[in-house]
Amino acid sequence: MTNAPVKKVPIHLQSSQNRLLIKNGRVINDDGMEDADVYIEDGIIKQVGRNLIIPGGTRTIDATGKLVMPGGIDPHTHLELEMMGAKTADDFYKGTKAAVAGGTTTIIDFVLPNKGQSLLEAYANWRQKADNKVCCDYALHVGVTWWSPSVKKEMEQLVAEHGVNSFKMFMAYKDAWMLEDYELMVAMEACAELRALAQVHAENGNIIARNTEKLLEAGVTGPEGHQLSRDEEVEAEAVNRACVIANQANSPLYIVHMMSKSAVKALRIARSRQRPPVYGETLAATVGTDGTHYKNACFRHAAAHVLSPPLRPDPSTPEAIVQALADDDLQVIASDNCTFNEKEKELGKTNFTKIPNGVNGVEDRMAILWQKAVNTGIMDPCRFVSVTSTTAARIFNLWPQKGRIAVNSDADVVVWDPRLERTISAATHHHAVDFNIFEGQHVVGSPQYVIVNGRVCLDDGNLRVVEGLGKYLKTPPNCPYIYGEERSRSPQMENLEIPVTPSKITNGTPTHDS
Ligand code: URP
Ligand code: ZN
Ligand code: ZN
Ligand code: ZN
């Protein structure tokens, strides 16, 4: 990137603390665990094992009784997003600061162009917002919020020149970002041709529009109308349709923010029959709270929980979603962090369709999942690492630079204390937003140290992030996890033929672009 702004990190901060030893911990990767020390130099993991030979003057962190895990990867955030006439409270500084506090060391945010806006222009705008502010590394997905031949050309350029390997299409937000099925199929074909990954927001936008008219006519204007206008079936239908269209387009697919048991069921059926792979992402919100809050008499409280697809009133949803993550019916947990203050949520005081959509989660995602999944015995720590970090790294082609504790991987490391107890609250969180959907929840297990590119940014509980420390990560197309050997080995992938345009495709490792 030639127009990337100069980093604000002072030289003395860049060169200090360049050697670090994490001793006596239990190293957890997605495929196994071992008792090992981890030696870090200049932002890279240099040695993993016992009886390491370490240079003098190296800082040592004693991780006895602690778990040493790859830093979390949250592949779904919206920082500094303008949406529905409002701007998110968390910008790229506060949002990534909150991320690091919770053990997440890489985020992937969404560039969301307005209808008719150049995708390249929107991308450049996101880089400008983020580059000088991020406290951890970040990558970008780009939204395909409208369709024309020029959009396809820009997608090509984003892949070839700007390190974008994933595009999000919306089946909801009619008259704003929604694509019709024809456009969706063409966009997915473009993704497959570019060997990028198609992502969808799966809800039936036309049904939502009609249900909304009926609800408003009947006088239902409060936040409870949000979930009533878009129940589980409306999500599950779109999941199934997205999978059918992706199969017809011969395109791999990643379904973002899956919120219901019905949606997961539709995905499970599609995954068993589909030739190109389909992946499902759920959210910390889905696991950590539920849709009963929409009935809260306090507008502020109910509106703070409004996101799309909505939280489900079925109280068995959170545990079923945790189980789906454990069983590989879902592959990734993200946050969809998209925070609006009370003042913004009040835009929808007399009409639920005007409540800006979004909740917090980037800070509490890992602790919430640990509490609901590991402490309950549903998931082991390896699977926890898989769904919070490694699988996202693999899918978005950041692995093994990210998502792994191994020699030559980036030193993005969490020293996790499984006994650390805290109560989540807006009064103590690091977000800029004035509400926390997990308010009052007691969690056991949280990060004690968080190391971002070799720098100790959470130091025995003290948060010391550096604004601008993070780098933009280019994500190459033609990801081997999706398009490569591993894919063709899977029986359901046999006979798959995907058009290749070799001139545009490189299969390198991700690079930092600073
Ligand atoms: O309600 C949500 N999910 N807000 C963010 C935009 C989106 O659809 O991901
Ligand atoms: Zn969405
Ligand atoms: Zn309240
Ligand atoms: Zn989102």
Short mmCIF file of C-alpha atoms and ligand atoms in Angstrom, two decimals:
data_model
loop_
_atom_site.label_atom_id
_atom_site.label_comp_id
_atom_site.label_asym_id
_atom_site.label_seq_id
_atom_site.Cartn_x
_atom_site.Cartn_y
_atom_site.Cartn_z
CA MET A 1 0.00 0.00 0.00
CA THR A 2 1.65 3.22 -1.05
CA ASN A 3 -0.78 5.52 0.71
CA ALA A 4 -0.57 3.81 4.11
CA PRO A 5 -0.15 6.39 6.85
CA VAL A 6 3.07 6.40 8.86
CA LYS A 7 2.87 4.40 12.09
CA LYS A 8 2.72 6.27 15.36
CA VAL A 9 4.73 3.67 17.31
CA PRO A 10 7.82 5.41 18.72
CA ILE A 11 11.17 3.81 17.95
CA HIS A 12 11.99 3.17 21.62
CA LEU A 13 8.82 1.14 21.98
CA GLN A 14 9.55 -0.88 18.87
CA SER A 15 12.98 -1.98 20.01
CA SER A 16 12.38 -2.66 23.72
CA GLN A 17 11.23 -5.95 25.21
CA ASN A 18 12.24 -7.85 22.11
CA ARG A 19 13.03 -11.10 23.97
CA LEU A 20 10.56 -12.98 26.06
CA LEU A 21 10.39 -16.44 27.61
CA ILE A 22 7.07 -17.93 28.71
CA LYS A 23 8.06 -20.70 31.10
CA ASN A 24 6.31 -23.71 32.65
CA GLY A 25 2.99 -23.32 30.85
CA ARG A 26 0.86 -25.82 28.97
CA VAL A 27 0.90 -24.99 25.26
CA ILE A 28 -2.47 -25.50 23.57
CA ASN A 29 -2.86 -25.76 19.82
CA ASP A 30 -5.95 -26.92 17.93
CA ASP A 31 -4.37 -30.33 17.34
CA GLY A 32 -2.79 -31.05 20.71
CA MET A 33 -1.27 -29.82 23.95
CA GLU A 34 2.14 -30.16 25.58
CA ASP A 35 4.04 -28.81 28.55
CA ALA A 36 6.56 -26.50 26.90
CA ASP A 37 8.32 -23.16 27.21
CA VAL A 38 7.92 -20.59 24.47
CA TYR A 39 10.77 -18.28 23.50
CA ILE A 40 9.98 -15.13 21.53
CA GLU A 41 12.36 -12.75 19.79
CA ASP A 42 11.55 -9.71 17.66
CA GLY A 43 7.87 -10.55 17.43
CA ILE A 44 8.33 -14.14 16.29
CA ILE A 45 8.15 -17.45 18.19
CA LYS A 46 11.71 -18.82 17.93
CA GLN A 47 11.66 -21.90 20.14
CA VAL A 48 9.05 -24.17 21.73
CA GLY A 49 10.09 -26.96 24.09
CA ARG A 50 11.86 -27.75 27.35
CA ASN A 51 15.44 -26.89 28.39
CA LEU A 52 15.71 -24.11 25.82
CA ILE A 53 18.95 -22.16 25.56
CA ILE A 54 17.99 -18.55 26.12
CA PRO A 55 20.13 -15.38 25.85
CA GLY A 56 20.78 -13.48 29.10
CA GLY A 57 18.61 -10.46 29.88
CA THR A 58 15.48 -12.11 28.54
CA ARG A 59 12.29 -11.29 30.41
CA THR A 60 10.63 -14.41 31.84
CA ILE A 61 6.92 -14.88 32.45
CA ASP A 62 6.11 -17.77 34.76
CA ALA A 63 3.09 -19.57 33.33
CA THR A 64 2.90 -22.36 35.91
CA GLY A 65 -0.70 -23.61 36.01
CA LYS A 66 -1.60 -21.48 32.98
CA LEU A 67 -2.43 -22.28 29.37
CA VAL A 68 -0.37 -20.78 26.57
CA MET A 69 -2.60 -20.36 23.53
CA PRO A 70 -2.51 -18.62 20.15
CA GLY A 71 -4.00 -15.14 20.42
CA GLY A 72 -7.66 -15.03 19.50
CA ILE A 73 -8.72 -14.16 15.97
CA ASP A 74 -12.04 -12.39 15.69
CA PRO A 75 -12.98 -12.52 12.00
CA HIS A 76 -16.07 -10.34 12.30
CA THR A 77 -15.96 -6.79 13.65
CA HIS A 78 -17.42 -3.44 12.66
CA LEU A 79 -15.24 -0.69 14.09
CA GLU A 80 -15.89 2.92 13.11
CA LEU A 81 -18.86 1.89 10.99
CA GLU A 82 -21.59 4.29 9.94
CA MET A 83 -24.82 2.38 9.66
CA MET A 84 -28.54 3.21 9.87
CA GLY A 85 -27.74 6.88 10.46
CA ALA A 86 -25.42 6.20 13.39
CA LYS A 87 -21.72 5.65 14.04
CA THR A 88 -20.35 2.84 16.18
CA ALA A 89 -18.96 3.84 19.57
CA ASP A 90 -15.86 1.64 19.21
CA ASP A 91 -13.31 3.03 16.76
CA PHE A 92 -10.23 1.10 15.65
CA TYR A 93 -8.33 2.17 18.78
CA LYS A 94 -10.93 1.43 21.44
CA GLY A 95 -12.17 -1.66 19.63
CA THR A 96 -8.75 -3.27 19.28
CA LYS A 97 -7.82 -2.21 22.81
CA ALA A 98 -10.89 -4.09 24.05
CA ALA A 99 -9.95 -7.02 21.81
CA VAL A 100 -6.45 -7.28 23.30
CA ALA A 101 -7.82 -6.98 26.85
CA GLY A 102 -9.87 -10.09 26.16
CA GLY A 103 -7.12 -12.13 24.49
CA THR A 104 -7.81 -11.38 20.83
CA THR A 105 -4.75 -10.34 18.85
CA THR A 106 -6.09 -10.22 15.28
CA ILE A 107 -9.38 -8.86 13.98
CA ILE A 108 -10.90 -8.94 10.53
CA ASP A 109 -13.18 -5.95 9.93
CA PHE A 110 -15.69 -5.38 7.13
CA VAL A 111 -15.32 -2.63 4.55
CA LEU A 112 -18.96 -1.85 3.75
CA PRO A 113 -19.38 0.39 0.68
CA ASN A 114 -22.61 2.31 0.20
CA LYS A 115 -24.75 1.26 -2.75
CA GLY A 116 -23.05 2.62 -5.86
CA GLN A 117 -19.79 3.44 -4.06
CA SER A 118 -16.47 2.22 -5.44
CA LEU A 119 -15.23 -0.77 -3.44
CA LEU A 120 -11.65 0.47 -3.82
CA GLU A 121 -12.57 3.87 -2.47
CA ALA A 122 -14.32 2.30 0.51
CA TYR A 123 -11.31 0.03 1.10
CA ALA A 124 -8.90 3.00 1.05
CA ASN A 125 -11.18 4.80 3.47
CA TRP A 126 -11.11 1.83 5.89
CA ARG A 127 -7.30 1.65 5.72
CA GLN A 128 -7.14 5.33 6.55
CA LYS A 129 -9.46 4.90 9.52
CA ALA A 130 -7.64 1.85 10.87
CA ASP A 131 -3.91 1.95 10.11
CA ASN A 132 -2.84 4.50 12.71
CA LYS A 133 -5.19 3.30 15.41
CA VAL A 134 -5.10 -0.49 15.59
CA CYS A 135 -3.50 -2.00 18.69
CA CYS A 136 -3.24 -5.42 17.02
CA ASP A 137 -2.93 -6.77 13.49
CA TYR A 138 -5.99 -6.62 11.29
CA ALA A 139 -7.23 -7.73 7.89
CA LEU A 140 -10.27 -6.69 5.87
CA HIS A 141 -13.24 -8.35 4.20
CA VAL A 142 -15.08 -6.22 1.65
CA GLY A 143 -18.86 -6.09 1.31
CA VAL A 144 -20.41 -6.56 -2.12
CA THR A 145 -23.40 -4.37 -1.36
CA TRP A 146 -24.44 -3.76 -4.98
CA TRP A 147 -23.65 -5.39 -8.29
CA SER A 148 -22.32 -4.26 -11.67
CA PRO A 149 -19.45 -5.30 -13.96
CA SER A 150 -17.34 -2.56 -12.36
CA VAL A 151 -17.80 -4.24 -8.98
CA LYS A 152 -16.32 -7.43 -10.37
CA LYS A 153 -13.30 -5.52 -11.72
CA GLU A 154 -12.79 -3.92 -8.33
CA MET A 155 -13.02 -7.31 -6.61
CA GLU A 156 -10.22 -8.53 -8.88
CA GLN A 157 -8.10 -5.53 -7.97
CA LEU A 158 -8.79 -5.92 -4.26
CA VAL A 159 -7.63 -9.54 -4.43
CA ALA A 160 -4.62 -8.97 -6.67
CA GLU A 161 -3.30 -5.75 -5.17
CA HIS A 162 -4.77 -5.18 -1.72
CA GLY A 163 -4.72 -8.49 0.08
CA VAL A 164 -8.48 -9.03 0.29
CA ASN A 165 -9.55 -12.68 -0.02
CA SER A 166 -13.15 -12.60 1.21
CA PHE A 167 -16.32 -10.74 0.26
CA LYS A 168 -19.57 -10.45 2.18
CA MET A 169 -22.95 -10.42 0.47
CA PHE A 170 -26.19 -9.52 2.24
CA MET A 171 -29.49 -11.38 1.79
CA ALA A 172 -31.10 -8.89 4.22
CA TYR A 173 -31.18 -5.07 4.63
CA LYS A 174 -33.54 -4.67 1.65
CA ASP A 175 -33.11 -1.33 -0.12
CA ALA A 176 -29.70 -0.88 1.48
CA TRP A 177 -27.11 -3.66 1.10
CA MET A 178 -29.27 -6.59 -0.03
CA LEU A 179 -28.51 -8.49 -3.25
CA GLU A 180 -31.18 -10.42 -5.15
CA ASP A 181 -30.49 -14.12 -5.82
CA TYR A 182 -29.25 -13.54 -9.39
CA GLU A 183 -26.73 -10.95 -8.15
CA LEU A 184 -25.77 -13.21 -5.27
CA MET A 185 -25.03 -16.08 -7.61
CA VAL A 186 -22.97 -13.90 -9.95
CA ALA A 187 -21.05 -12.47 -6.99
CA MET A 188 -20.34 -15.99 -5.70
CA GLU A 189 -19.14 -17.04 -9.15
CA ALA A 190 -16.79 -14.05 -9.11
CA CYS A 191 -15.46 -15.13 -5.70
CA ALA A 192 -14.84 -18.68 -6.95
CA GLU A 193 -13.13 -17.39 -10.08
CA LEU A 194 -10.85 -15.21 -7.94
CA ARG A 195 -10.34 -18.05 -5.48
CA ALA A 196 -11.62 -15.79 -2.76
CA LEU A 197 -14.20 -16.74 -0.14
CA ALA A 198 -17.87 -15.74 -0.45
CA GLN A 199 -19.51 -14.81 2.84
CA VAL A 200 -23.22 -14.25 3.35
CA HIS A 201 -25.49 -12.63 5.87
CA ALA A 202 -28.30 -15.18 5.65
CA GLU A 203 -31.80 -13.81 6.31
CA ASN A 204 -34.69 -13.42 3.88
CA GLY A 205 -34.84 -9.64 3.40
CA ASN A 206 -38.14 -9.69 1.48
CA ILE A 207 -39.97 -11.64 4.17
CA ILE A 208 -38.53 -9.30 6.82
CA ALA A 209 -39.78 -6.28 4.85
CA ARG A 210 -43.31 -7.69 4.61
CA ASN A 211 -43.44 -8.83 8.24
CA THR A 212 -42.23 -5.39 9.31
CA GLU A 213 -45.06 -3.67 7.43
CA LYS A 214 -47.59 -5.93 9.15
CA LEU A 215 -46.09 -5.45 12.62
CA LEU A 216 -45.99 -1.66 12.33
CA GLU A 217 -49.57 -1.62 11.00
CA ALA A 218 -50.58 -3.68 14.04
CA GLY A 219 -48.92 -1.12 16.33
CA VAL A 220 -45.88 -3.19 17.28
CA THR A 221 -43.14 -0.55 17.33
CA GLY A 222 -40.89 -1.61 20.25
CA PRO A 223 -37.66 -3.67 20.14
CA GLU A 224 -39.61 -6.93 20.47
CA GLY A 225 -40.79 -6.30 16.89
CA HIS A 226 -37.22 -6.83 15.67
CA GLN A 227 -37.14 -10.58 16.43
CA LEU A 228 -40.84 -10.99 15.53
CA SER A 229 -40.13 -9.69 12.02
CA ARG A 230 -37.33 -12.21 11.45
CA ASP A 231 -37.76 -15.50 13.30
CA GLU A 232 -35.62 -18.63 13.00
CA GLU A 233 -37.35 -19.85 9.86
CA VAL A 234 -36.46 -16.61 8.07
CA GLU A 235 -32.81 -17.26 8.89
CA ALA A 236 -32.87 -21.00 8.11
CA GLU A 237 -34.50 -20.46 4.70
CA ALA A 238 -31.73 -18.05 3.74
CA VAL A 239 -29.02 -20.41 5.00
CA ASN A 240 -30.41 -23.17 2.81
CA ARG A 241 -30.81 -20.83 -0.18
CA ALA A 242 -27.27 -19.45 0.22
CA CYS A 243 -25.91 -23.02 0.27
CA VAL A 244 -27.89 -23.98 -2.84
CA ILE A 245 -26.73 -20.87 -4.70
CA ALA A 246 -23.11 -21.45 -3.65
CA ASN A 247 -23.33 -25.05 -4.81
CA GLN A 248 -24.77 -23.95 -8.17
CA ALA A 249 -22.05 -21.28 -8.44
CA ASN A 250 -19.43 -23.86 -7.47
CA SER A 251 -18.29 -21.50 -4.76
CA PRO A 252 -17.08 -22.21 -1.22
CA LEU A 253 -19.17 -20.34 1.31
CA TYR A 254 -18.83 -18.90 4.82
CA ILE A 255 -22.05 -18.00 6.59
CA VAL A 256 -21.52 -15.22 9.12
CA HIS A 257 -23.32 -14.76 12.43
CA MET A 258 -25.50 -17.89 12.60
CA MET A 259 -27.91 -17.28 15.44
CA SER A 260 -30.39 -20.15 15.70
CA LYS A 261 -30.81 -23.90 16.02
CA SER A 262 -32.87 -23.91 12.79
CA ALA A 263 -30.07 -22.18 10.89
CA VAL A 264 -27.49 -24.65 12.19
CA LYS A 265 -29.74 -27.54 11.17
CA ALA A 266 -29.98 -26.15 7.63
CA LEU A 267 -26.20 -25.77 7.55
CA ARG A 268 -25.61 -29.31 8.80
CA ILE A 269 -27.75 -30.71 5.97
CA ALA A 270 -25.99 -28.54 3.39
CA ARG A 271 -22.53 -29.51 4.65
CA SER A 272 -23.37 -33.18 4.24
CA ARG A 273 -24.45 -32.80 0.60
CA GLN A 274 -22.43 -29.84 -0.66
CA ARG A 275 -19.43 -30.17 -2.95
CA PRO A 276 -17.61 -26.88 -2.30
CA PRO A 277 -17.11 -26.46 1.45
CA VAL A 278 -19.45 -24.38 3.62
CA TYR A 279 -18.41 -22.95 6.97
CA GLY A 280 -20.58 -21.56 9.75
CA GLU A 281 -19.73 -18.78 12.16
CA THR A 282 -21.62 -17.96 15.32
CA LEU A 283 -21.23 -15.13 17.83
CA ALA A 284 -20.29 -14.61 21.46
CA ALA A 285 -23.70 -12.93 21.79
CA THR A 286 -25.50 -16.12 20.75
CA VAL A 287 -23.59 -18.20 23.27
CA GLY A 288 -23.62 -15.64 26.09
CA THR A 289 -27.15 -14.27 26.10
CA ASP A 290 -30.55 -14.75 24.45
CA GLY A 291 -33.58 -13.07 22.90
CA THR A 292 -35.66 -12.91 26.06
CA HIS A 293 -34.11 -9.46 26.57
CA TYR A 294 -36.23 -8.02 23.73
CA LYS A 295 -39.22 -8.27 26.09
CA ASN A 296 -37.50 -6.11 28.74
CA ALA A 297 -39.74 -3.13 29.52
CA CYS A 298 -36.73 -0.81 29.52
CA PHE A 299 -36.18 0.42 25.94
CA ARG A 300 -32.48 1.00 26.51
CA HIS A 301 -31.99 -2.55 27.72
CA ALA A 302 -34.02 -4.21 24.95
CA ALA A 303 -32.61 -2.03 22.15
CA ALA A 304 -29.04 -2.70 23.30
CA HIS A 305 -29.58 -6.36 22.34
CA VAL A 306 -30.82 -5.59 18.81
CA LEU A 307 -28.63 -7.12 16.14
CA SER A 308 -29.31 -9.05 12.94
CA PRO A 309 -30.06 -11.90 12.78
CA PRO A 310 -31.54 -11.40 16.25
CA LEU A 311 -30.92 -13.30 19.46
CA ARG A 312 -33.47 -16.08 19.80
CA PRO A 313 -36.13 -16.30 22.51
CA ASP A 314 -35.71 -20.11 22.68
CA PRO A 315 -33.71 -20.45 25.93
CA SER A 316 -32.08 -23.68 24.74
CA THR A 317 -30.29 -21.82 21.93
CA PRO A 318 -27.00 -20.89 23.66
CA GLU A 319 -26.20 -24.43 24.80
CA ALA A 320 -27.21 -25.91 21.43
CA ILE A 321 -24.89 -23.45 19.67
CA VAL A 322 -21.99 -24.33 22.00
CA GLN A 323 -22.65 -28.00 21.27
CA ALA A 324 -22.66 -27.26 17.51
CA LEU A 325 -19.28 -25.55 17.87
CA ALA A 326 -17.95 -28.57 19.77
CA ASP A 327 -19.34 -31.02 17.18
CA ASP A 328 -17.97 -29.09 14.16
CA ASP A 329 -21.47 -28.24 12.96
CA LEU A 330 -20.17 -24.68 13.39
CA GLN A 331 -16.52 -23.85 12.85
CA VAL A 332 -15.86 -20.34 14.16
CA ILE A 333 -17.01 -18.02 16.92
CA ALA A 334 -16.71 -14.28 16.20
CA SER A 335 -18.14 -11.20 17.88
CA ASP A 336 -19.77 -9.07 15.13
CA ASN A 337 -18.73 -6.24 17.49
CA CYS A 338 -20.82 -3.29 16.29
CA THR A 339 -21.51 -1.08 19.27
CA PHE A 340 -23.94 1.83 19.47
CA ASN A 341 -24.47 4.03 22.51
CA GLU A 342 -27.88 4.63 24.03
CA LYS A 343 -28.19 7.93 22.15
CA GLU A 344 -27.88 6.09 18.82
CA LYS A 345 -30.13 3.19 19.82
CA GLU A 346 -32.78 5.82 20.64
CA LEU A 347 -33.11 6.59 16.94
CA GLY A 348 -35.50 3.65 17.02
CA LYS A 349 -37.45 4.65 20.14
CA THR A 350 -40.78 4.73 18.29
CA ASN A 351 -39.92 2.33 15.45
CA PHE A 352 -37.82 -0.81 15.95
CA THR A 353 -36.66 -0.76 12.31
CA LYS A 354 -34.65 2.39 13.09
CA ILE A 355 -32.66 0.90 16.01
CA PRO A 356 -29.04 0.67 14.80
CA ASN A 357 -28.16 -3.03 14.67
CA GLY A 358 -25.25 -4.33 16.70
CA VAL A 359 -23.81 -5.43 20.04
CA ASN A 360 -20.45 -5.76 21.81
CA GLY A 361 -18.38 -8.94 21.99
CA VAL A 362 -14.81 -8.38 20.83
CA GLU A 363 -13.54 -8.15 24.43
CA ASP A 364 -15.61 -10.87 26.10
CA ARG A 365 -15.84 -13.42 23.27
CA MET A 366 -13.13 -15.72 24.61
CA ALA A 367 -14.07 -15.56 28.29
CA ILE A 368 -17.74 -16.11 27.48
CA LEU A 369 -17.00 -19.17 25.37
CA TRP A 370 -14.56 -20.54 27.95
CA GLN A 371 -17.24 -20.18 30.62
CA LYS A 372 -20.05 -21.72 28.57
CA ALA A 373 -18.07 -24.37 26.73
CA VAL A 374 -14.90 -25.40 28.58
CA ASN A 375 -16.01 -24.90 32.17
CA THR A 376 -19.15 -26.92 31.39
CA GLY A 377 -17.13 -29.77 29.86
CA ILE A 378 -18.72 -29.43 26.41
CA MET A 379 -15.46 -28.46 24.73
CA ASP A 380 -11.80 -29.19 25.44
CA PRO A 381 -9.15 -26.44 25.31
CA CYS A 382 -7.92 -27.61 21.87
CA ARG A 383 -11.36 -27.15 20.34
CA PHE A 384 -11.59 -23.79 22.13
CA VAL A 385 -8.38 -22.73 20.36
CA SER A 386 -9.72 -24.06 17.07
CA VAL A 387 -12.99 -22.10 17.13
CA THR A 388 -11.59 -18.89 18.64
CA SER A 389 -8.40 -18.68 16.58
CA THR A 390 -6.95 -21.45 14.42
CA THR A 391 -9.88 -22.22 12.12
CA ALA A 392 -10.36 -18.54 11.29
CA ALA A 393 -6.62 -18.35 10.51
CA ARG A 394 -6.94 -21.36 8.22
CA ILE A 395 -10.10 -20.18 6.45
CA PHE A 396 -8.82 -16.66 5.81
CA ASN A 397 -5.34 -17.89 4.86
CA LEU A 398 -3.44 -16.44 7.81
CA TRP A 399 -2.26 -19.83 9.12
CA PRO A 400 0.35 -20.71 10.36
CA GLN A 401 1.55 -17.12 10.72
CA LYS A 402 -1.47 -16.65 12.98
CA GLY A 403 -3.49 -19.15 15.01
CA ARG A 404 -0.61 -21.38 16.07
CA ILE A 405 2.02 -21.64 18.80
CA ALA A 406 4.96 -22.90 16.74
CA VAL A 407 8.42 -21.85 15.62
CA ASN A 408 8.22 -19.03 13.03
CA SER A 409 4.62 -18.10 13.86
CA ASP A 410 3.89 -14.54 14.94
CA ALA A 411 4.27 -14.05 18.68
CA ASP A 412 0.56 -13.42 19.27
CA VAL A 413 0.15 -15.35 22.47
CA VAL A 414 -2.30 -15.51 25.36
CA VAL A 415 -1.34 -16.78 28.77
CA TRP A 416 -4.74 -17.93 29.96
CA ASP A 417 -5.48 -18.31 33.64
CA PRO A 418 -8.27 -20.87 33.94
CA ARG A 419 -8.86 -19.85 37.56
CA LEU A 420 -9.06 -16.07 37.12
CA GLU A 421 -12.53 -14.89 38.15
CA ARG A 422 -14.24 -11.68 37.14
CA THR A 423 -17.66 -10.20 36.58
CA ILE A 424 -18.30 -8.62 33.19
CA SER A 425 -19.59 -5.06 33.31
CA ALA A 426 -19.83 -1.92 31.20
CA ALA A 427 -18.30 -0.14 34.20
CA THR A 428 -15.02 -2.00 33.75
CA HIS A 429 -14.89 -3.06 30.09
CA HIS A 430 -12.53 -1.36 27.64
CA HIS A 431 -15.09 -0.56 24.96
CA ALA A 432 -16.24 2.96 24.27
CA VAL A 433 -19.86 1.79 24.41
CA ASP A 434 -22.12 2.44 27.41
CA PHE A 435 -23.74 -1.01 27.63
CA ASN A 436 -22.53 -4.60 27.84
CA ILE A 437 -24.89 -7.41 26.81
CA PHE A 438 -23.06 -9.76 29.22
CA GLU A 439 -23.49 -7.38 32.18
CA GLY A 440 -23.19 -9.13 35.53
CA GLN A 441 -22.04 -12.48 34.19
CA HIS A 442 -19.45 -14.16 36.38
CA VAL A 443 -16.74 -15.90 34.36
CA VAL A 444 -13.90 -18.14 35.50
CA GLY A 445 -10.97 -18.09 33.06
CA SER A 446 -9.46 -15.02 31.41
CA PRO A 447 -6.14 -13.84 30.01
CA GLN A 448 -3.41 -12.91 32.46
CA TYR A 449 -0.90 -11.90 29.76
CA VAL A 450 -1.57 -11.00 26.13
CA ILE A 451 1.39 -10.73 23.81
CA VAL A 452 0.86 -8.90 20.52
CA ASN A 453 3.64 -9.37 17.98
CA GLY A 454 6.08 -10.05 20.82
CA ARG A 455 5.03 -7.09 22.97
CA VAL A 456 3.39 -7.72 26.35
CA CYS A 457 0.19 -5.67 26.01
CA LEU A 458 -1.72 -7.21 28.89
CA ASP A 459 0.85 -7.57 31.63
CA ASP A 460 -0.40 -9.56 34.61
CA GLY A 461 -3.76 -7.87 34.22
CA ASN A 462 -2.44 -4.38 33.39
CA LEU A 463 -3.43 -3.26 29.91
CA ARG A 464 -0.64 -1.46 28.05
CA VAL A 465 -1.68 -1.37 24.40
CA VAL A 466 0.09 0.77 21.82
CA GLU A 467 -2.06 2.72 19.37
CA GLY A 468 -0.88 1.96 15.84
CA LEU A 469 1.17 -1.10 16.88
CA GLY A 470 -0.93 -3.37 14.67
CA LYS A 471 -0.31 -3.94 10.99
CA TYR A 472 -2.57 -4.52 8.04
CA LEU A 473 -2.40 -8.19 7.04
CA LYS A 474 -2.70 -9.04 3.39
CA THR A 475 -4.67 -12.26 3.00
CA PRO A 476 -3.76 -14.14 -0.19
CA PRO A 477 -6.40 -15.88 -2.32
CA ASN A 478 -6.42 -19.55 -3.27
CA CYS A 479 -6.30 -20.59 0.36
CA PRO A 480 -5.10 -24.21 0.60
CA TYR A 481 -7.57 -24.96 3.39
CA ILE A 482 -10.48 -24.04 1.11
CA TYR A 483 -9.21 -24.63 -2.40
CA GLY A 484 -6.19 -26.88 -1.96
CA GLU A 485 -5.16 -30.42 -1.23
CA GLU A 486 -7.11 -30.73 1.99
CA ARG A 487 -10.22 -29.90 0.04
CA SER A 488 -9.75 -32.43 -2.71
CA ARG A 489 -9.04 -35.14 -0.11
CA SER A 490 -12.50 -34.71 1.35
CA PRO A 491 -14.91 -37.25 -0.27
CA GLN A 492 -17.57 -34.61 -0.87
CA MET A 493 -15.04 -32.56 -2.83
CA GLU A 494 -14.41 -35.24 -5.43
CA ASN A 495 -14.97 -34.27 -9.07
CA LEU A 496 -14.97 -30.60 -8.18
CA GLU A 497 -13.97 -28.38 -11.02
CA ILE A 498 -13.41 -24.75 -10.37
CA PRO A 499 -12.25 -22.38 -13.11
CA VAL A 500 -8.76 -21.06 -12.46
CA THR A 501 -7.31 -17.81 -13.68
CA PRO A 502 -3.64 -18.54 -12.97
CA SER A 503 -2.34 -15.12 -13.96
CA LYS A 504 -4.17 -13.51 -11.05
CA ILE A 505 -3.56 -16.17 -8.47
CA THR A 506 -0.69 -16.47 -6.07
CA ASN A 507 -0.62 -18.85 -3.20
CA GLY A 508 1.83 -17.15 -0.90
CA THR A 509 1.90 -16.73 2.82
CA PRO A 510 0.25 -13.60 4.17
CA THR A 511 2.45 -10.54 4.24
CA HIS A 512 2.49 -7.47 6.41
CA ASP A 513 1.83 -4.30 4.50
CA SER A 514 2.89 -1.34 6.57
O1 URP B 1 -26.61 -6.44 13.60
C1 URP B 1 -25.55 -6.56 13.05
N1 URP B 1 -25.14 -7.78 12.77
N2 URP B 1 -24.81 -5.47 12.73
C2 URP B 1 -23.68 -5.43 11.95
C3 URP B 1 -23.95 -5.56 10.49
C4 URP B 1 -24.06 -6.98 10.06
O2 URP B 1 -25.08 -7.36 9.49
O3 URP B 1 -23.13 -7.75 10.28
ZN ZN B 2 -24.50 -9.25 8.73
ZN ZN B 3 -32.54 -1.82 31.63
ZN ZN B 4 -21.54 -8.00 11.07
#
